[in-house]
């Protein structure tokens, strides 16, 4: 298959499933939560990727007060931050981030700052200087707020941004923000991104003329 080439002024990068493989800990913690609430673990896992925890709980337990979801989410975030067993980089993530030095890019994650720092450190990855975390937004993905804030901080028009995402919620958020989306991994491929790569070893970054970034995918 021929390589895809995209041009952008800025890149907006999800963390879990995109830069960091945290599936093992996400599965452990959410399946425990599912058991406590007598929910089917497989059905829970279809919902939780890409969203803030309280937003996932609102989908899974629609009758529960939001205050209860927020309190439950705070406990789970503490659990997730303390549990980094099995957290690794998505193949190619370190080289990909190194290739972005000096180019406009931001981390846009549904994790809070503490969890993002813990997982990036566990995977041996540097945290981008511009980061949009759970504390930065009022609405979780699939709402586009996080990506729009990231673009604004980088001074880029949404149409000139490319998002890297792995989840359905994240891909929907990128599209709602008016951005092009590169899906990372098999999970992403089922949600209709503009392009898909197996992992970040299939991405090559080239500084274009002026402020441009050229992405070679595949």
CSV table of C-alpha atoms in Angstrom, one decimal:
chain,number,residue,atom,x,y,z
A,1,UNK,CA,0.0,0.0,0.0
A,2,UNK,CA,1.5,3.4,-0.9
A,3,UNK,CA,2.4,5.8,1.9
A,4,UNK,CA,0.0,8.6,2.9
A,5,UNK,CA,1.4,12.1,3.2
A,6,UNK,CA,-0.4,14.7,5.3
A,7,UNK,CA,0.7,18.3,6.0
A,8,UNK,CA,-0.2,20.2,9.1
A,9,UNK,CA,0.8,23.2,11.2
A,10,UNK,CA,0.4,21.4,14.5
A,11,UNK,CA,-0.1,17.9,15.9
A,12,UNK,CA,-2.3,17.0,18.8
A,13,UNK,CA,-1.5,13.7,20.5
A,14,UNK,CA,-3.7,11.5,22.7
A,15,UNK,CA,-1.8,9.5,25.3
A,16,UNK,CA,-3.3,6.1,26.3
A,17,UNK,CA,-3.3,3.7,23.3
A,18,UNK,CA,-1.5,6.3,21.1
A,19,UNK,CA,1.8,7.1,22.8
A,20,UNK,CA,1.5,4.8,25.9
A,21,UNK,CA,0.3,1.2,26.0
A,22,UNK,CA,-1.7,1.2,29.2
A,23,UNK,CA,-4.3,-1.4,28.2
A,24,UNK,CA,-3.2,-3.8,30.9
A,25,UNK,CA,-3.8,-1.4,33.8
A,26,UNK,CA,-7.0,0.0,32.3
A,27,UNK,CA,-8.4,-3.5,31.9
A,28,UNK,CA,-7.4,-4.4,35.5
A,29,UNK,CA,-9.0,-1.4,37.1
A,30,UNK,CA,-12.1,-1.1,35.0
A,31,UNK,CA,-12.9,-4.8,35.2
A,32,UNK,CA,-12.6,-4.6,39.0
A,33,UNK,CA,-15.0,-1.6,38.9
A,34,UNK,CA,-17.4,-3.5,36.6
A,35,UNK,CA,-17.4,-6.4,39.1
A,36,UNK,CA,-18.3,-4.1,42.0
A,37,UNK,CA,-21.3,-2.7,40.0
A,38,UNK,CA,-22.3,-6.1,38.6
A,39,UNK,CA,-21.7,-5.0,35.0
A,40,UNK,CA,-20.4,-7.1,32.2
A,41,UNK,CA,-16.6,-6.4,31.9
A,42,UNK,CA,-16.5,-6.8,28.1
A,43,UNK,CA,-19.3,-4.2,27.7
A,44,UNK,CA,-17.6,-1.8,30.1
A,45,UNK,CA,-14.4,-2.0,28.1
A,46,UNK,CA,-16.2,-1.0,24.9
A,47,UNK,CA,-17.1,2.3,26.6
A,48,UNK,CA,-14.1,3.4,28.7
A,49,UNK,CA,-11.3,4.1,26.2
A,50,UNK,CA,-10.7,7.7,25.5
A,51,UNK,CA,-13.2,9.2,27.9
A,52,UNK,CA,-12.6,10.7,31.4
A,53,UNK,CA,-13.7,8.1,34.0
A,54,UNK,CA,-16.7,10.0,35.3
A,55,UNK,CA,-18.0,10.4,31.7
A,56,UNK,CA,-17.7,6.6,31.2
A,57,UNK,CA,-19.5,6.0,34.5
A,58,UNK,CA,-22.3,8.4,33.3
A,59,UNK,CA,-22.8,6.2,30.2
A,60,UNK,CA,-22.6,2.9,32.1
A,61,UNK,CA,-24.7,3.9,35.2
A,62,UNK,CA,-27.1,6.5,33.7
A,63,UNK,CA,-29.2,6.9,36.8
A,64,UNK,CA,-26.3,7.6,39.2
A,65,UNK,CA,-25.7,11.2,40.4
A,66,UNK,CA,-22.8,13.0,38.8
A,67,UNK,CA,-21.3,13.8,42.3
A,68,UNK,CA,-21.0,10.1,42.9
A,69,UNK,CA,-19.3,9.5,39.6
A,70,UNK,CA,-16.8,12.3,40.3
A,71,UNK,CA,-16.0,10.9,43.7
A,72,UNK,CA,-15.6,7.4,42.3
A,73,UNK,CA,-13.5,8.7,39.5
A,74,UNK,CA,-11.1,10.5,41.9
A,75,UNK,CA,-10.6,7.1,43.7
A,76,UNK,CA,-9.9,5.4,40.4
A,77,UNK,CA,-7.5,8.0,39.2
A,78,UNK,CA,-5.5,7.5,42.4
A,79,UNK,CA,-5.5,3.7,41.7
A,80,UNK,CA,-4.4,4.2,38.1
A,81,UNK,CA,-1.6,6.6,39.0
A,82,UNK,CA,-0.2,4.2,41.5
A,83,UNK,CA,-0.4,1.2,39.2
A,84,UNK,CA,2.0,1.4,36.3
A,85,UNK,CA,2.7,-2.4,36.0
A,86,UNK,CA,2.8,-3.2,32.3
A,87,UNK,CA,2.8,0.4,31.1
A,88,UNK,CA,5.1,0.7,28.0
A,89,UNK,CA,5.5,3.0,25.0
A,90,UNK,CA,3.5,2.2,21.9
A,91,UNK,CA,6.2,1.0,19.4
A,92,UNK,CA,7.9,4.0,17.9
A,93,UNK,CA,6.6,6.6,20.4
A,94,UNK,CA,10.0,7.7,21.7
A,95,UNK,CA,11.4,8.3,18.2
A,96,UNK,CA,8.2,10.0,17.1
A,97,UNK,CA,8.3,12.5,20.0
A,98,UNK,CA,12.0,13.1,19.4
A,99,UNK,CA,11.3,14.0,15.8
A,100,UNK,CA,8.8,16.6,17.0
A,101,UNK,CA,11.3,18.6,19.0
A,102,UNK,CA,11.0,22.2,17.9
A,103,UNK,CA,7.7,21.6,16.0
A,104,UNK,CA,4.2,22.6,17.3
A,105,UNK,CA,2.6,19.7,19.2
A,106,UNK,CA,0.6,19.1,22.3
A,107,UNK,CA,-0.6,16.3,24.5
A,108,UNK,CA,-4.4,16.1,24.7
A,109,UNK,CA,-5.4,13.4,27.2
A,110,UNK,CA,-8.4,12.5,29.3
A,111,UNK,CA,-6.0,11.6,32.1
A,112,UNK,CA,-5.4,14.2,34.8
A,113,UNK,CA,-1.9,15.7,35.1
A,114,UNK,CA,-0.7,13.3,37.8
A,115,UNK,CA,-1.8,10.2,35.8
A,116,UNK,CA,-0.4,11.6,32.6
A,117,UNK,CA,3.0,12.2,34.2
A,118,UNK,CA,3.1,8.8,35.8
A,119,UNK,CA,2.3,6.9,32.6
A,120,UNK,CA,4.6,8.9,30.4
A,121,UNK,CA,7.4,8.4,32.9
A,122,UNK,CA,6.7,4.6,33.2
A,123,UNK,CA,6.9,4.4,29.4
A,124,UNK,CA,10.1,6.4,29.4
A,125,UNK,CA,8.6,9.2,27.3
A,126,UNK,CA,9.0,13.0,27.7
A,127,UNK,CA,5.8,15.0,28.3
A,128,UNK,CA,5.3,17.6,25.7
A,129,UNK,CA,5.6,21.2,26.9
A,130,UNK,CA,2.0,22.0,25.9
A,131,UNK,CA,-0.5,19.6,27.5
A,132,UNK,CA,-4.2,19.6,27.9
A,133,UNK,CA,-5.3,17.3,30.7
A,134,UNK,CA,-8.6,16.5,32.5
A,135,UNK,CA,-8.1,19.6,34.6
A,136,UNK,CA,-8.0,21.8,31.5
A,137,UNK,CA,-11.5,21.1,30.2
A,138,UNK,CA,-15.1,21.1,31.3
A,139,UNK,CA,-16.2,18.3,28.9
A,140,UNK,CA,-14.6,14.9,28.2
A,141,UNK,CA,-14.0,13.4,24.7
A,142,UNK,CA,-15.9,12.9,22.5
A,143,UNK,CA,-16.5,16.6,23.1
A,144,UNK,CA,-13.9,18.6,21.0
A,145,UNK,CA,-13.0,21.0,23.8
A,146,UNK,CA,-9.6,19.5,24.5
A,147,UNK,CA,-8.4,19.5,20.9
A,148,UNK,CA,-9.7,23.0,20.3
A,149,UNK,CA,-7.8,24.2,23.4
A,150,UNK,CA,-4.7,22.5,22.3
A,151,UNK,CA,-4.9,24.1,18.8
A,152,UNK,CA,-5.5,27.5,20.4
A,153,UNK,CA,-2.5,27.2,22.7
A,154,UNK,CA,-0.3,26.3,19.7
A,155,UNK,CA,-1.8,29.2,17.7
A,156,UNK,CA,-3.0,26.9,14.9
A,157,UNK,CA,-6.3,26.8,13.1
A,158,UNK,CA,-8.2,23.6,13.7
A,159,UNK,CA,-8.3,22.8,10.0
A,160,UNK,CA,-4.4,22.9,10.0
A,161,UNK,CA,-4.1,20.4,12.9
A,162,UNK,CA,-3.7,16.6,12.7
A,163,UNK,CA,-4.8,14.5,15.7
A,164,UNK,CA,-3.3,11.1,16.7
A,165,UNK,CA,-5.9,8.9,18.4
A,166,UNK,CA,-6.7,5.3,19.2
A,167,UNK,CA,-10.3,5.4,20.6
A,168,UNK,CA,-13.7,6.0,19.1
A,169,UNK,CA,-14.4,8.8,21.6
A,170,UNK,CA,-11.1,10.5,20.7
A,171,UNK,CA,-11.5,10.1,16.9
A,172,UNK,CA,-15.1,11.6,17.3
A,173,UNK,CA,-13.6,14.5,19.3
A,174,UNK,CA,-11.0,15.2,16.6
A,175,UNK,CA,-13.6,15.2,13.8
A,176,UNK,CA,-15.9,17.4,15.8
A,177,UNK,CA,-13.0,19.9,16.2
A,178,UNK,CA,-12.7,20.0,12.4
A,179,UNK,CA,-9.4,18.3,12.4
A,180,UNK,CA,-7.9,15.4,10.4
A,181,UNK,CA,-7.3,12.3,12.5
A,182,UNK,CA,-4.6,9.6,12.2
A,183,UNK,CA,-5.8,6.4,14.0
A,184,UNK,CA,-3.2,4.4,15.8
A,185,UNK,CA,-3.7,0.6,16.1
A,186,UNK,CA,-6.4,-1.9,15.4
A,187,UNK,CA,-8.9,-0.3,17.8
A,188,UNK,CA,-8.7,3.0,15.9
A,189,UNK,CA,-9.3,1.4,12.5
A,190,UNK,CA,-12.9,0.6,13.3
A,191,UNK,CA,-13.8,4.2,13.9
A,192,UNK,CA,-13.2,5.8,10.5
A,193,UNK,CA,-10.1,8.0,10.9
A,194,UNK,CA,-8.6,9.7,7.9
A,195,UNK,CA,-5.6,7.4,8.0
A,196,UNK,CA,-4.5,4.4,10.1
A,197,UNK,CA,-1.1,3.2,11.2
A,198,UNK,CA,-0.3,0.0,13.0
A,199,UNK,CA,1.9,1.9,15.5
A,200,UNK,CA,4.2,4.9,15.5
A,201,UNK,CA,7.0,3.1,13.7
A,202,UNK,CA,4.9,3.8,10.6
A,203,UNK,CA,5.1,7.6,11.0
A,204,UNK,CA,7.9,9.7,9.7
A,205,UNK,CA,7.9,13.5,10.5
A,206,UNK,CA,9.6,16.0,8.3
A,207,UNK,CA,9.7,19.8,8.9
A,208,UNK,CA,8.2,21.5,5.8
A,209,UNK,CA,8.8,24.9,4.5
A,210,UNK,CA,7.9,27.7,7.0
A,211,UNK,CA,5.8,26.4,9.8
A,212,UNK,CA,4.6,23.3,8.1
A,213,UNK,CA,4.9,19.6,9.2
A,214,UNK,CA,4.9,16.8,6.7
A,215,UNK,CA,3.7,13.4,7.9
A,216,UNK,CA,4.6,10.2,6.0
A,217,UNK,CA,2.3,7.4,7.1
A,218,UNK,CA,2.7,3.7,6.3
